[in-house]
Coordinates of C-alpha atoms and ligand atoms in Angstrom, one line a residue:
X9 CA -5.8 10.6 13.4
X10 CA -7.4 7.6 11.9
X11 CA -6.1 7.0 8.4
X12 CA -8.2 4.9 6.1
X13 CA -8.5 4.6 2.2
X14 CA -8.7 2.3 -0.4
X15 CA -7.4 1.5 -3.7
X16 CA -7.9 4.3 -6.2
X17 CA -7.8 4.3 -9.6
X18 CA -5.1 6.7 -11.2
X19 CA -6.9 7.8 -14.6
X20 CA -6.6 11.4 -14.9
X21 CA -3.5 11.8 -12.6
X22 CA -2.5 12.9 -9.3
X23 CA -5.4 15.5 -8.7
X24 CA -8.2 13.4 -9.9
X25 CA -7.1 10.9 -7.7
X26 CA -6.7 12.9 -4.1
X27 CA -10.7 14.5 -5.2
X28 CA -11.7 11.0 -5.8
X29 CA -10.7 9.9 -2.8
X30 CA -11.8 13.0 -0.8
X31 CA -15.6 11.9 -2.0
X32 CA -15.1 8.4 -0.9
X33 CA -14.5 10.2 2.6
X34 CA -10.8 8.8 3.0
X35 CA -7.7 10.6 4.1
X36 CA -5.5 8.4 2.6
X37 CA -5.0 5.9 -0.2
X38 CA -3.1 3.7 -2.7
X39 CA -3.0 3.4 -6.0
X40 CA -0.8 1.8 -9.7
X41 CA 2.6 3.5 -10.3
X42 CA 1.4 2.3 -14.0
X43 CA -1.1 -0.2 -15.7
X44 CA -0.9 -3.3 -12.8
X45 CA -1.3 -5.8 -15.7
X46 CA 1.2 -4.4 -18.1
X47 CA 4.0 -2.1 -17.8
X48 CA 3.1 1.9 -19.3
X49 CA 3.9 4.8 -16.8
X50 CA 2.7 8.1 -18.0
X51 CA 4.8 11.0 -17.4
X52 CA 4.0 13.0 -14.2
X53 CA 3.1 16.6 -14.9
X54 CA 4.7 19.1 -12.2
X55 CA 1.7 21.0 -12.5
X56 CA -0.8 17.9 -11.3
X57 CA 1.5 17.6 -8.9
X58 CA 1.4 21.1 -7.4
X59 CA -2.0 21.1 -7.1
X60 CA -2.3 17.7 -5.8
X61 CA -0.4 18.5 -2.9
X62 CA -2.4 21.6 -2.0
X63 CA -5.1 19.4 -1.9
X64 CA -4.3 16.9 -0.1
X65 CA -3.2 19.5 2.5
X66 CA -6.1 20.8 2.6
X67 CA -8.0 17.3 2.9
X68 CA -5.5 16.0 5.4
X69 CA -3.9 13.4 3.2
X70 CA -0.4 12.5 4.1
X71 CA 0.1 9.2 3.2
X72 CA 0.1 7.4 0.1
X73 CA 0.6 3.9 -0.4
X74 CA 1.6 2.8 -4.2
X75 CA 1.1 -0.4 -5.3
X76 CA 3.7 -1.4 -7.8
X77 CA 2.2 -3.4 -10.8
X78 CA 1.6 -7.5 -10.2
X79 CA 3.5 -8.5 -13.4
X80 CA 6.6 -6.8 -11.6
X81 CA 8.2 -10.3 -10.4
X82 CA 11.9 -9.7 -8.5
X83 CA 12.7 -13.1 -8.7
X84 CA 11.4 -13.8 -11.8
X85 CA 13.2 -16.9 -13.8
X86 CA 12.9 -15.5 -17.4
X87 CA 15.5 -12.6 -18.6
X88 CA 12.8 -10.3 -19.9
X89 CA 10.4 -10.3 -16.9
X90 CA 13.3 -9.6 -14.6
X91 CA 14.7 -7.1 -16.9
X92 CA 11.0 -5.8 -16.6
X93 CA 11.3 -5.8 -12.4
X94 CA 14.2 -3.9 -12.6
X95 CA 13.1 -1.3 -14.8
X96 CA 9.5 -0.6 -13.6
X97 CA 11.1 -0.8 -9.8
X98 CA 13.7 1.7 -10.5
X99 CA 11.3 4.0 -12.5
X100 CA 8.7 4.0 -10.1
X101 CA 11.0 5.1 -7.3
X102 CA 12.6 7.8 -9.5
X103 CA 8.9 8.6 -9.5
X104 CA 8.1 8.6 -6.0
X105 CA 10.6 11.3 -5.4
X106 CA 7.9 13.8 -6.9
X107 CA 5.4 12.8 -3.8
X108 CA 8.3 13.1 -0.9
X109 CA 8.4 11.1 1.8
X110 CA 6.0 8.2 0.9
X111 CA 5.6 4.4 0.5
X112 CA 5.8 1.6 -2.4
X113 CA 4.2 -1.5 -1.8
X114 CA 5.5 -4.3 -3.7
X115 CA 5.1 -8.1 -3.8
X116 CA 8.7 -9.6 -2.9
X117 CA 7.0 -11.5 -5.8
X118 CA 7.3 -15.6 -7.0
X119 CA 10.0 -17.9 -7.6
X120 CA 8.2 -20.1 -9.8
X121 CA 10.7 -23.0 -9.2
X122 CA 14.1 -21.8 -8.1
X123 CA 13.4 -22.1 -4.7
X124 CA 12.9 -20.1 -1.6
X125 CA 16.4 -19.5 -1.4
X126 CA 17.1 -18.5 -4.7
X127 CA 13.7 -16.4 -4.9
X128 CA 14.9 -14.3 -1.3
X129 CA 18.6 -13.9 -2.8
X130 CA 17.3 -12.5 -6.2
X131 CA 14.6 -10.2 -4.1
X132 CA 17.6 -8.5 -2.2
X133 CA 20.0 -7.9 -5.1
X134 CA 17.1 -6.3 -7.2
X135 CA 16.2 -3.8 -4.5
X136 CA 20.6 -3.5 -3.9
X137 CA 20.3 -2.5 -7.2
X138 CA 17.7 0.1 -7.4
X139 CA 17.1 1.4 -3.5
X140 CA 19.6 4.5 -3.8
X141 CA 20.9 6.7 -0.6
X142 CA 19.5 9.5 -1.1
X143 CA 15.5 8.2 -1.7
X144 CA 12.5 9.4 0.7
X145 CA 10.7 7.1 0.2
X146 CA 10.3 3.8 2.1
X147 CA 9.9 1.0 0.1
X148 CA 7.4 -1.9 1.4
X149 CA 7.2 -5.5 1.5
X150 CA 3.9 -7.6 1.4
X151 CA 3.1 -10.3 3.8
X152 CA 1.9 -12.7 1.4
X153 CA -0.9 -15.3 1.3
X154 CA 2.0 -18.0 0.2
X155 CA 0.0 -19.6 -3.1
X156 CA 1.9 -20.5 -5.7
X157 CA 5.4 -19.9 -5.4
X158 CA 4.9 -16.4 -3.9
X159 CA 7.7 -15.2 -1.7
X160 CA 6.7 -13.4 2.0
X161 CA 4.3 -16.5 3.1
X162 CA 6.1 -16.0 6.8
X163 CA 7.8 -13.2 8.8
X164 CA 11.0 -15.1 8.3
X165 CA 10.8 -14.7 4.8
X166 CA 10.5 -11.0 4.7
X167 CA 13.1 -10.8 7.4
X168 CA 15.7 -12.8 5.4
X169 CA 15.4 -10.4 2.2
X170 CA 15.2 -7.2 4.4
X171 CA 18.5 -8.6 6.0
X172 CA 20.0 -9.8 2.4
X173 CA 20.0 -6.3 1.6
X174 CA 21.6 -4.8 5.0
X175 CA 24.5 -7.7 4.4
X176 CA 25.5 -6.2 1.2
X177 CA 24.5 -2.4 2.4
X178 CA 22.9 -1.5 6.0
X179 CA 21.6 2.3 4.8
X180 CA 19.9 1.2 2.1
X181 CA 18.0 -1.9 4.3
X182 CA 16.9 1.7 6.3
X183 CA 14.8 2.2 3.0
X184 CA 12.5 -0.5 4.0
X185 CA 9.6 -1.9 5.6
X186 CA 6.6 -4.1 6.0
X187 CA 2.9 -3.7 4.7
X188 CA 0.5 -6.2 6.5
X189 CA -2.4 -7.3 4.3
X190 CA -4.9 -8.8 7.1
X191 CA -6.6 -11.6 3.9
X192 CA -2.6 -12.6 3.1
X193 CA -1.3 -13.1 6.9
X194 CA -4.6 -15.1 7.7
X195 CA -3.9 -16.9 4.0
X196 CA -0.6 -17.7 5.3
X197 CA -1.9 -19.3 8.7
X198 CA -1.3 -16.3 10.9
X199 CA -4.4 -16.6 13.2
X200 CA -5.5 -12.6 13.6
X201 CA -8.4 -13.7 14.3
X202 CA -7.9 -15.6 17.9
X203 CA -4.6 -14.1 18.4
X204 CA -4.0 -10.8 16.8
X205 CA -1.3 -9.9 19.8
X206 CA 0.1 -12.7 19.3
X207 CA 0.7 -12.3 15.6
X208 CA 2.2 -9.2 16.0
X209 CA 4.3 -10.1 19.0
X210 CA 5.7 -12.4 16.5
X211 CA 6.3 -9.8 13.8
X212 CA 8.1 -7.8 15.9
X213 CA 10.3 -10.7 16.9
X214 CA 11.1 -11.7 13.5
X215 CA 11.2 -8.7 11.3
X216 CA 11.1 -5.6 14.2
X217 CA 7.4 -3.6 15.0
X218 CA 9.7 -0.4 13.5
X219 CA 9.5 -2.0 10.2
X220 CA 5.5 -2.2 10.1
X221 CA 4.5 1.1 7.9
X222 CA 1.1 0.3 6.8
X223 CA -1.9 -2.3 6.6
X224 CA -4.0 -3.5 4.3
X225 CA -7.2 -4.4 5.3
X226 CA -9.0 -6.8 3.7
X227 CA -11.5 -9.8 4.5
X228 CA -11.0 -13.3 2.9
X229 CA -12.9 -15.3 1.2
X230 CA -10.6 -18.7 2.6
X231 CA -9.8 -19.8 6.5
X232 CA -7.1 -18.9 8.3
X233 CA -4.1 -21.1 6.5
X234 CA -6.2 -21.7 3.0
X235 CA -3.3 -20.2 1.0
X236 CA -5.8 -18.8 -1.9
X237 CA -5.4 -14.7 -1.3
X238 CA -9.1 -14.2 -2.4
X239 CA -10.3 -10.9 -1.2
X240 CA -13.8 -10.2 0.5
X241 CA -15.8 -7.3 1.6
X242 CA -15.1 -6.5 5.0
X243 CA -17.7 -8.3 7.3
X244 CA -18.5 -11.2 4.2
X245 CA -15.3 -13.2 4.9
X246 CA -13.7 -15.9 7.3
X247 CA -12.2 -12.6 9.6
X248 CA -15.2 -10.3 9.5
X249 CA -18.3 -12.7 9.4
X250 CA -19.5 -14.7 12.3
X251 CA -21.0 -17.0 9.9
X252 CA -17.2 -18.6 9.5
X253 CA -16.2 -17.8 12.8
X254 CA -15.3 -14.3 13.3
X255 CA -16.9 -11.5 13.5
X256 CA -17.2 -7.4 13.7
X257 CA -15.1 -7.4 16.8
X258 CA -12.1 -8.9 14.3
X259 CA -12.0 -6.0 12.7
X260 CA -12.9 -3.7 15.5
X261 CA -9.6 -5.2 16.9
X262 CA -7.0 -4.4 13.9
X263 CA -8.1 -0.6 13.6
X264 CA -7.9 -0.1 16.9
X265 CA -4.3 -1.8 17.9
X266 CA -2.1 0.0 19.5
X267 CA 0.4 -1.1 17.2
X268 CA -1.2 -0.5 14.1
X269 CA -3.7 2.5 14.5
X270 CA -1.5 5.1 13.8
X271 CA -0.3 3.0 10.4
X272 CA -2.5 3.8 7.1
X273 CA -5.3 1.3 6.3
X274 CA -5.9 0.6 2.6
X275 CA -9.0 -1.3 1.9
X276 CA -8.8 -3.8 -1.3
X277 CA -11.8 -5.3 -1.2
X278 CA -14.0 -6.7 -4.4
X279 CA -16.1 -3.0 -4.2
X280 CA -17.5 -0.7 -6.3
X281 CA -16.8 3.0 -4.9
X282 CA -20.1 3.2 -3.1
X283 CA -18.8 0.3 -1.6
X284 CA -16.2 1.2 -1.1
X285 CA -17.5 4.7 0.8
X286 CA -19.6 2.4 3.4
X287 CA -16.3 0.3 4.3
X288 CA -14.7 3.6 5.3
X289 CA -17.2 4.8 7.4
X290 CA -17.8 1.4 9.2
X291 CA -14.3 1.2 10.0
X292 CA -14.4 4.4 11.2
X293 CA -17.0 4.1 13.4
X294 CA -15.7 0.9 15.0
X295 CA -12.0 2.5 15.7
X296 CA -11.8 2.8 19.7
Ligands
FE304 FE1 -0.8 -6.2 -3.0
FE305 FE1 -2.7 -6.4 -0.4
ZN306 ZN1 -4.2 -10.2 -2.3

């Protein structure tokens, strides 16, 4: 089965979310644990959640893929916003437990200064600290576009925190994995474009094909290497548009790798839902 969603906004709960993105023809689909700017999480109703689950078993959704907010930095320099990583990140996954089973996405996040090493050593003692034994769900990683400061611009670098973790305790480093965003790896000068295989081939050397739990799929507005992370529509951008050198077939060629076609694809391109609605059913219909 072909899974393929987009971002979805979580007003009005669990329910409202799996209807809205029923009409938007997607099976599954990601969305905030709380408000991505600040840091308010509204209690989770058993009841919403009952229902939810009925319907998305009868829509044939079973996988969601939460964001966790952007101001959650785990390597953040300032006492309050990592007091604020910790908190959100340990709440939300107490969270998760009510939707068994399923994956949170986070940004290993930036170090604003302390350096790489510093950054990937403060990463794996947050997630030391609120990964716990008994969790279902698996927590995810973001290949990064690398502006900034940002943490997970290479393989290596989301390799080193996932193996940070397993030196201090291997069954909680079980807990996680890797989501690919196609405009970050191309950001970062991973050329999926030319040599998609060949990316991979390398991901699997670094961090382990096993790890890879989901993509998101996204055009960008930059060439492969720009370091900017600014999302495009799919087809508009330097991996879907001819006009900068790539082209439908790009994208024909991610949904349809055997390595990743059996992985949820969550669009987070600059669309309204109508938009959003036509990006699903292209990509479906180029899927081989
Ligand atoms: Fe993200
Ligand atoms: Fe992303
Ligand atoms: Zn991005």
């Amino acid at each position: 089965m072909f899974r393929i969603g987009c971002h979805i906004s979580s007003a009005g709960g669990y329910l409202a979310m799996a209807k809205r993105a029923e009409a938007l023809g997607a099976n599954t689909f990601a969305f905030f644990t709380r408000n991505p700017r600040g840091g308010s999480a509204k209690p989770i109703e058993e009841t919403d959640i009952a229902v939810f689950h009925a319907e998305c078993a009868r829509a044939g959704i079973d996988r969601l893929v939460a964001h966790a907010p952007y101001t959650l930095n785990p390597c953040a320099a300032k006492a309050n916003v990592a007091e604020f990583a910790r908190m959100a990140f340990s709440d939300d996954l107490q969270r998760m437990e009510h939707t068994p089973g399923q994956f949170y996405n986070f940004h290993p996040g930036s170090h604003v200064g302390q350096g790489i090493d510093a950054g990937i050593e403060k990463i794996a003692a947050l997630l030391n600290e609120v990964l716990f034994p008994d969790m279902t769900t698996t927590v995810l990683l973001e290949t990064m576009a690398g502006k900034g400061t940002e943490v997970g611009r290479s393989f290596e670098e989301l390799a080193c925190i996932i193996e940070g973790v397993a030196a201090k305790c291997p069954e909680l480093s079980d807990k996680l994995g890797v989501c690919l965003d196609t405009c970050h790896v191309s950001d970062a000068g991973y050329d999926i474009i030319h040599d998609l295989d060949g990316v991979l081939d390398e991901f699997d050397r670094v961090v382990g094909i096993d790890r890879l739990h989901a993509v998101h799929i996204n055009d960008s507005k930059n060439p492969c290497g720009a370091h900017k992370d600014r999302h495009e529509c799919i087809g508009k951008g330097y991996l879907g548009s001819e006009e900068f050198g790539g082209g439908m077939q790009v994208m024909q060629n991610i949904v349809s790798n055997g390595r990743l076609r059996a992985l949820p694809f969550i669009l987070e391109t600059p669309n309204e839902l109508a938009g959003y609605a036509a990006e699903i059913k292209l990509l479906r219909s180029l899927q081989q």
